[in-house]
XYZ file of C-alpha atoms in Angstrom:
357
model
C -33.682 -12.105 -56.607
C -32.031 -12.654 -53.236
C -34.312 -14.121 -50.638
C -32.636 -12.698 -47.588
C -33.749 -9.258 -46.468
C -31.572 -6.249 -47.137
C -29.655 -4.540 -44.423
C -31.783 -1.462 -44.945
C -34.978 -3.030 -43.608
C -36.189 -1.405 -40.436
C -34.316 1.829 -40.899
C -35.980 5.088 -40.102
C -37.130 7.293 -42.944
C -34.637 10.077 -42.224
C -31.668 7.679 -42.205
C -32.877 6.015 -45.389
C -33.278 9.332 -47.200
C -29.754 10.283 -46.144
C -28.346 7.024 -47.548
C -30.302 7.519 -50.778
C -28.569 10.880 -51.116
C -25.125 9.353 -50.478
C -25.782 6.559 -52.973
C -26.721 9.125 -55.598
C -23.555 11.107 -54.854
C -21.385 7.995 -55.123
C -22.917 7.152 -58.498
C -22.361 10.670 -59.795
C -18.730 10.557 -58.649
C -18.255 7.213 -60.309
C -19.512 8.730 -63.557
C -16.680 11.256 -63.383
C -14.071 8.532 -63.835
C -11.344 9.615 -66.213
C -11.545 8.549 -69.806
C -9.871 5.240 -70.618
C -6.949 6.921 -72.260
C -6.410 9.574 -69.612
C -3.628 7.751 -67.815
C -2.736 4.880 -70.096
C -4.060 2.845 -72.944
C -4.203 -0.502 -71.172
C -4.752 -1.730 -67.625
C -1.693 -3.905 -67.734
C 1.638 -2.512 -68.939
C 3.474 -4.321 -71.685
C 6.739 -3.622 -69.840
C 5.634 -5.572 -66.776
C 4.399 -8.447 -68.923
C 7.720 -8.810 -70.733
C 9.640 -8.407 -67.473
C 7.732 -11.188 -65.710
C 8.002 -13.491 -68.722
C 11.738 -12.874 -68.890
C 12.221 -13.706 -65.210
C 10.306 -16.986 -65.507
C 12.228 -17.976 -68.638
C 15.614 -17.260 -67.045
C 14.738 -19.110 -63.826
C 13.576 -22.062 -65.921
C 16.957 -22.077 -67.656
C 18.758 -22.326 -64.298
C 19.440 -18.729 -63.281
C 18.797 -18.006 -59.581
C 15.600 -16.020 -59.110
C 17.051 -12.824 -57.665
C 19.835 -12.679 -60.252
C 17.262 -13.159 -63.021
C 14.922 -10.569 -61.515
C 17.652 -7.964 -61.127
C 18.872 -8.479 -64.695
C 15.323 -8.265 -66.093
C 14.666 -5.054 -64.178
C 17.844 -3.459 -65.518
C 17.077 -4.468 -69.107
C 13.559 -3.023 -68.773
C 14.897 0.133 -67.059
C 12.643 -0.727 -64.134
C 13.485 0.316 -60.565
C 15.148 -2.125 -58.174
C 14.782 0.044 -55.068
C 13.128 -0.322 -52.664
C 12.901 -4.098 -52.418
C 9.119 -4.003 -52.929
C 9.675 -3.192 -56.616
C 10.849 -6.791 -57.042
C 8.100 -9.370 -56.774
C 8.303 -12.185 -54.274
C 9.848 -15.306 -55.843
C 6.921 -17.629 -55.126
C 5.039 -17.396 -58.418
C 8.027 -17.210 -60.747
C 9.825 -20.145 -59.106
C 6.709 -22.342 -59.222
C 5.977 -21.434 -62.841
C 9.590 -22.119 -63.814
C 9.426 -25.567 -62.217
C 6.145 -26.556 -63.884
C 5.619 -27.134 -67.623
C 4.118 -24.037 -69.301
C 1.046 -25.940 -70.471
C 0.176 -26.911 -66.894
C 0.723 -23.352 -65.692
C -1.628 -22.042 -68.371
C -4.266 -24.598 -67.368
C -4.022 -23.992 -63.612
C -5.286 -20.405 -63.681
C -8.577 -21.215 -65.484
C -9.080 -24.105 -63.059
C -8.594 -21.715 -60.152
C -11.107 -19.303 -61.693
C -13.602 -22.141 -62.130
C -13.098 -22.988 -58.471
C -13.787 -19.354 -57.543
C -17.025 -19.369 -59.550
C -18.161 -22.662 -58.058
C -17.360 -21.633 -54.490
C -19.234 -18.344 -54.804
C -22.265 -19.947 -56.450
C -22.451 -22.406 -53.541
C -22.003 -19.533 -51.102
C -24.721 -17.412 -52.722
C -27.301 -20.125 -53.407
C -28.999 -19.956 -49.947
C -29.547 -16.223 -50.500
C -31.181 -16.725 -53.910
C -34.787 -17.544 -54.719
C -34.230 -19.455 -57.950
C -31.847 -20.476 -60.724
C -32.032 -17.151 -62.579
C -30.351 -15.059 -59.851
C -27.736 -17.802 -59.413
C -27.036 -17.724 -63.148
C -26.761 -13.942 -63.083
C -24.326 -14.152 -60.172
C -22.209 -16.656 -62.092
C -22.180 -14.377 -65.127
C -21.098 -11.434 -62.962
C -18.263 -13.479 -61.463
C -17.169 -14.447 -64.969
C -17.227 -10.771 -65.955
C -14.979 -9.942 -63.012
C -12.597 -12.754 -63.994
C -12.588 -11.749 -67.659
C -9.011 -10.432 -67.659
C -7.794 -13.209 -65.345
C -8.596 -15.760 -68.049
C -6.241 -14.242 -70.642
C -3.348 -16.754 -70.968
C -0.469 -14.227 -71.307
C -1.366 -12.661 -67.969
C -0.612 -15.874 -66.099
C 2.728 -14.338 -65.071
C 1.087 -11.428 -63.218
C 1.059 -12.004 -59.433
C -2.071 -9.858 -59.009
C -4.060 -12.233 -61.198
C -3.358 -15.170 -58.905
C -3.620 -13.169 -55.680
C -7.012 -11.762 -56.692
C -8.405 -15.210 -57.482
C -7.051 -16.642 -54.215
C -8.582 -13.794 -52.205
C -11.926 -14.324 -53.921
C -11.797 -18.036 -53.100
C -10.801 -17.251 -49.512
C -13.812 -14.967 -49.089
C -16.151 -17.608 -50.484
C -14.866 -20.419 -48.275
C -14.769 -18.470 -45.014
C -17.700 -19.239 -42.715
C -18.213 -18.808 -38.970
C -16.113 -21.481 -37.289
C -14.658 -22.618 -40.644
C -11.808 -20.258 -41.378
C -8.708 -22.460 -41.806
C -8.954 -22.752 -45.630
C -9.625 -19.010 -45.878
C -6.535 -18.181 -43.815
C -4.376 -20.580 -45.827
C -5.535 -19.016 -49.095
C -4.957 -15.531 -47.712
C -1.396 -16.479 -46.752
C -0.841 -17.939 -50.223
C -2.049 -14.703 -51.789
C 0.369 -12.657 -49.658
C 3.304 -14.892 -50.594
C 2.491 -14.274 -54.259
C 1.736 -10.541 -54.050
C 2.436 -8.566 -50.902
C -0.496 -6.205 -51.489
C -2.772 -9.055 -50.363
C -1.712 -8.006 -46.865
C -4.523 -5.432 -46.962
C -7.090 -8.221 -47.246
C -5.558 -10.282 -44.440
C -5.453 -7.284 -42.075
C -9.107 -6.485 -42.825
C -10.108 -10.085 -42.116
C -8.180 -10.089 -38.840
C -9.792 -6.836 -37.681
C -13.318 -7.991 -38.516
C -12.755 -11.346 -36.794
C -11.554 -9.530 -33.671
C -14.520 -7.139 -33.693
C -16.941 -10.058 -34.005
C -15.338 -11.826 -31.049
C -13.735 -14.597 -33.125
C -10.475 -14.568 -31.184
C -9.047 -17.829 -32.562
C -9.741 -16.778 -36.128
C -8.222 -13.356 -35.522
C -5.124 -15.019 -34.064
C -4.861 -17.226 -37.159
C -4.967 -14.213 -39.468
C -2.322 -12.486 -37.333
C -0.197 -15.638 -37.437
C -0.436 -15.697 -41.229
C 0.675 -12.060 -41.262
C 3.706 -12.867 -39.116
C 4.707 -15.695 -41.455
C 4.404 -13.295 -44.358
C 6.603 -10.686 -42.675
C 9.311 -13.306 -42.089
C 9.217 -14.182 -45.791
C 9.192 -10.491 -46.705
C 12.257 -9.821 -44.553
C 14.145 -12.644 -46.270
C 13.016 -11.241 -49.625
C 14.242 -7.745 -48.716
C 17.654 -9.114 -47.738
C 17.960 -11.109 -50.962
C 17.088 -8.073 -53.091
C 19.729 -5.924 -51.400
C 22.369 -8.509 -52.317
C 21.738 -8.058 -56.065
C 21.286 -4.277 -56.175
C 23.919 -1.612 -56.525
C 24.226 2.170 -56.151
C 23.454 2.771 -59.834
C 20.166 0.874 -59.852
C 17.032 2.950 -60.251
C 14.690 3.781 -57.375
C 10.891 3.831 -57.562
C 8.957 7.061 -57.254
C 6.861 5.756 -54.364
C 3.119 5.947 -53.875
C 0.981 9.015 -53.098
C -0.695 9.088 -56.468
C -3.826 10.877 -55.157
C -5.675 9.977 -58.345
C -9.089 9.836 -56.684
C -12.026 7.421 -56.729
C -12.511 7.929 -60.447
C -9.110 6.322 -61.013
C -10.237 3.253 -59.079
C -13.339 3.052 -61.288
C -11.161 3.367 -64.365
C -8.807 0.571 -63.283
C -11.671 -1.773 -62.365
C -13.304 -1.097 -65.727
C -10.133 -1.827 -67.653
C -9.325 -4.895 -65.526
C -12.632 -6.720 -66.063
C -15.292 -7.438 -68.640
C -16.681 -3.948 -68.008
C -14.124 -2.741 -70.560
C -16.613 -3.912 -73.216
C -19.204 -1.391 -71.984
C -19.401 2.399 -72.280
C -17.539 4.215 -69.529
C -20.652 5.719 -67.959
C -22.440 2.364 -67.786
C -19.412 0.632 -66.282
C -19.153 3.349 -63.625
C -22.831 2.990 -62.716
C -22.495 -0.795 -62.440
C -19.485 -0.458 -60.122
C -21.390 1.918 -57.838
C -24.401 -0.431 -57.962
C -22.217 -3.406 -57.026
C -20.773 -1.617 -53.997
C -24.275 -0.663 -52.896
C -25.423 -4.268 -53.340
C -22.669 -5.579 -51.071
C -23.751 -3.015 -48.500
C -27.371 -4.156 -48.801
C -26.739 -7.896 -48.313
C -26.978 -8.842 -44.642
C -24.391 -11.585 -44.360
C -20.915 -11.954 -42.791
C -19.447 -12.592 -46.227
C -20.862 -9.287 -47.456
C -19.289 -7.395 -44.566
C -15.869 -8.814 -45.385
C -16.228 -8.418 -49.136
C -17.358 -4.798 -48.846
C -14.587 -3.942 -46.370
C -12.027 -5.517 -48.707
C -13.348 -3.684 -51.756
C -13.462 -0.334 -49.983
C -10.016 -0.889 -48.478
C -8.417 -1.467 -51.864
C -10.472 1.329 -53.425
C -9.133 3.760 -50.808
C -5.524 2.648 -51.334
C -5.840 2.866 -55.123
C -7.571 6.247 -55.009
C -5.130 7.817 -52.562
C -1.824 6.014 -52.842
C -1.382 4.293 -56.213
C 0.297 5.982 -59.147
C -1.408 6.108 -62.514
C 0.999 3.504 -63.936
C 0.311 0.854 -61.263
C -2.465 -0.754 -63.259
C -2.563 -4.342 -61.885
C -3.759 -3.270 -58.422
C -7.422 -3.521 -59.420
C -7.045 -7.166 -60.456
C -7.141 -8.125 -56.777
C -10.712 -6.834 -56.339
C -12.413 -7.487 -59.673
C -13.268 -11.212 -59.196
C -16.004 -10.559 -56.592
C -16.883 -6.884 -57.017
C -19.734 -7.219 -59.505
C -21.524 -9.963 -57.548
C -23.010 -7.219 -55.385
C -25.254 -6.196 -58.277
C -27.616 -9.112 -57.596
C -28.378 -7.682 -54.148
C -28.777 -4.070 -55.260
C -32.419 -4.421 -56.333
C -33.597 -5.670 -52.949
C -31.454 -3.080 -51.205
C -32.907 -0.251 -53.289
C -36.447 -1.510 -52.704
C -35.913 -1.617 -48.960
C -34.503 1.899 -48.973
C -37.477 3.218 -50.926
C -39.899 1.532 -48.515
C -38.067 2.983 -45.531
C -37.895 6.440 -47.131
C -41.669 6.423 -47.712
C -42.380 5.274 -44.193
C -43.827 8.522 -42.840
C -45.544 7.291 -39.747
C -48.101 9.668 -38.300
C -48.640 10.061 -34.612
C -52.204 10.928 -33.586
C -52.639 12.633 -30.219
C -56.102 12.309 -28.681
C -57.095 14.653 -25.931
C -59.620 13.305 -23.487
C -61.622 15.823 -21.428
C -63.240 14.535 -18.285
């Protein structure tokens, strides 16, 4: 198992017992995730799949992107307002310009790169080949849905893989590739902004001013592109086009667990076991004492909060951004639990000796 000590080591017994209680509560809440059919039958809507495929096909045939997107939205009875209901043109334009066979091959290659980068990143924290193999299997489980060829048109699939690769490549003093990948993820799916903001805040807190400035710069570039996107969408919309319902789903943490389960290889497991593994993975990220763990956990919790509080029950692809790295935390959960148990049992006795002279 991991060689590096858990973050729990050295805690007082009272604090450790408190965290044990919170971990138990989190697991019990995860077990209350809604049944897989409660909100929908699949994590990815067939409507979105056909819409994205239609846009790519029309752009490939010569139709301008925003004209093709607006027409596809109207045919699918999908909203065109506000502008965020229309995806940024980056992915569709690139896929339309590249032969379909190459597009289908690029996503598995990206996923292989994610696996390789994380195995290299985790190897110093492992004691042998078995934990490394387990970590690789967990990454593959998280990328299970990403490897389905029809889903190559979903922006969340690419953005999630790019964010996972960005997290793996980021190291103290070596953040340029991570920032570039984060910017790429935002230009494909705007919800990647959550990840970039989290990375900027953590860099600033840790005193990495140049890195924080780079993340902020990437955000500014994204907002310029988003403003141009908003203007282009308004040019192809009319007063009769449908408007989206907005966020504020307030579905709760169980909904996040449900989406993660359906958007990864955990869908092959019983609901209760998948929920326990998700809670265990989050605990494992908390237990690993490493800068990468801090950023991964903050990213996972950030998206979990947004999904639980602000995403509607039909916005299924959101979880695809977090699934590639989530389950890796399981490999650190055993050491973290052991350290908590040791700290909880640490009942040090103080002996007072009275000396009479």
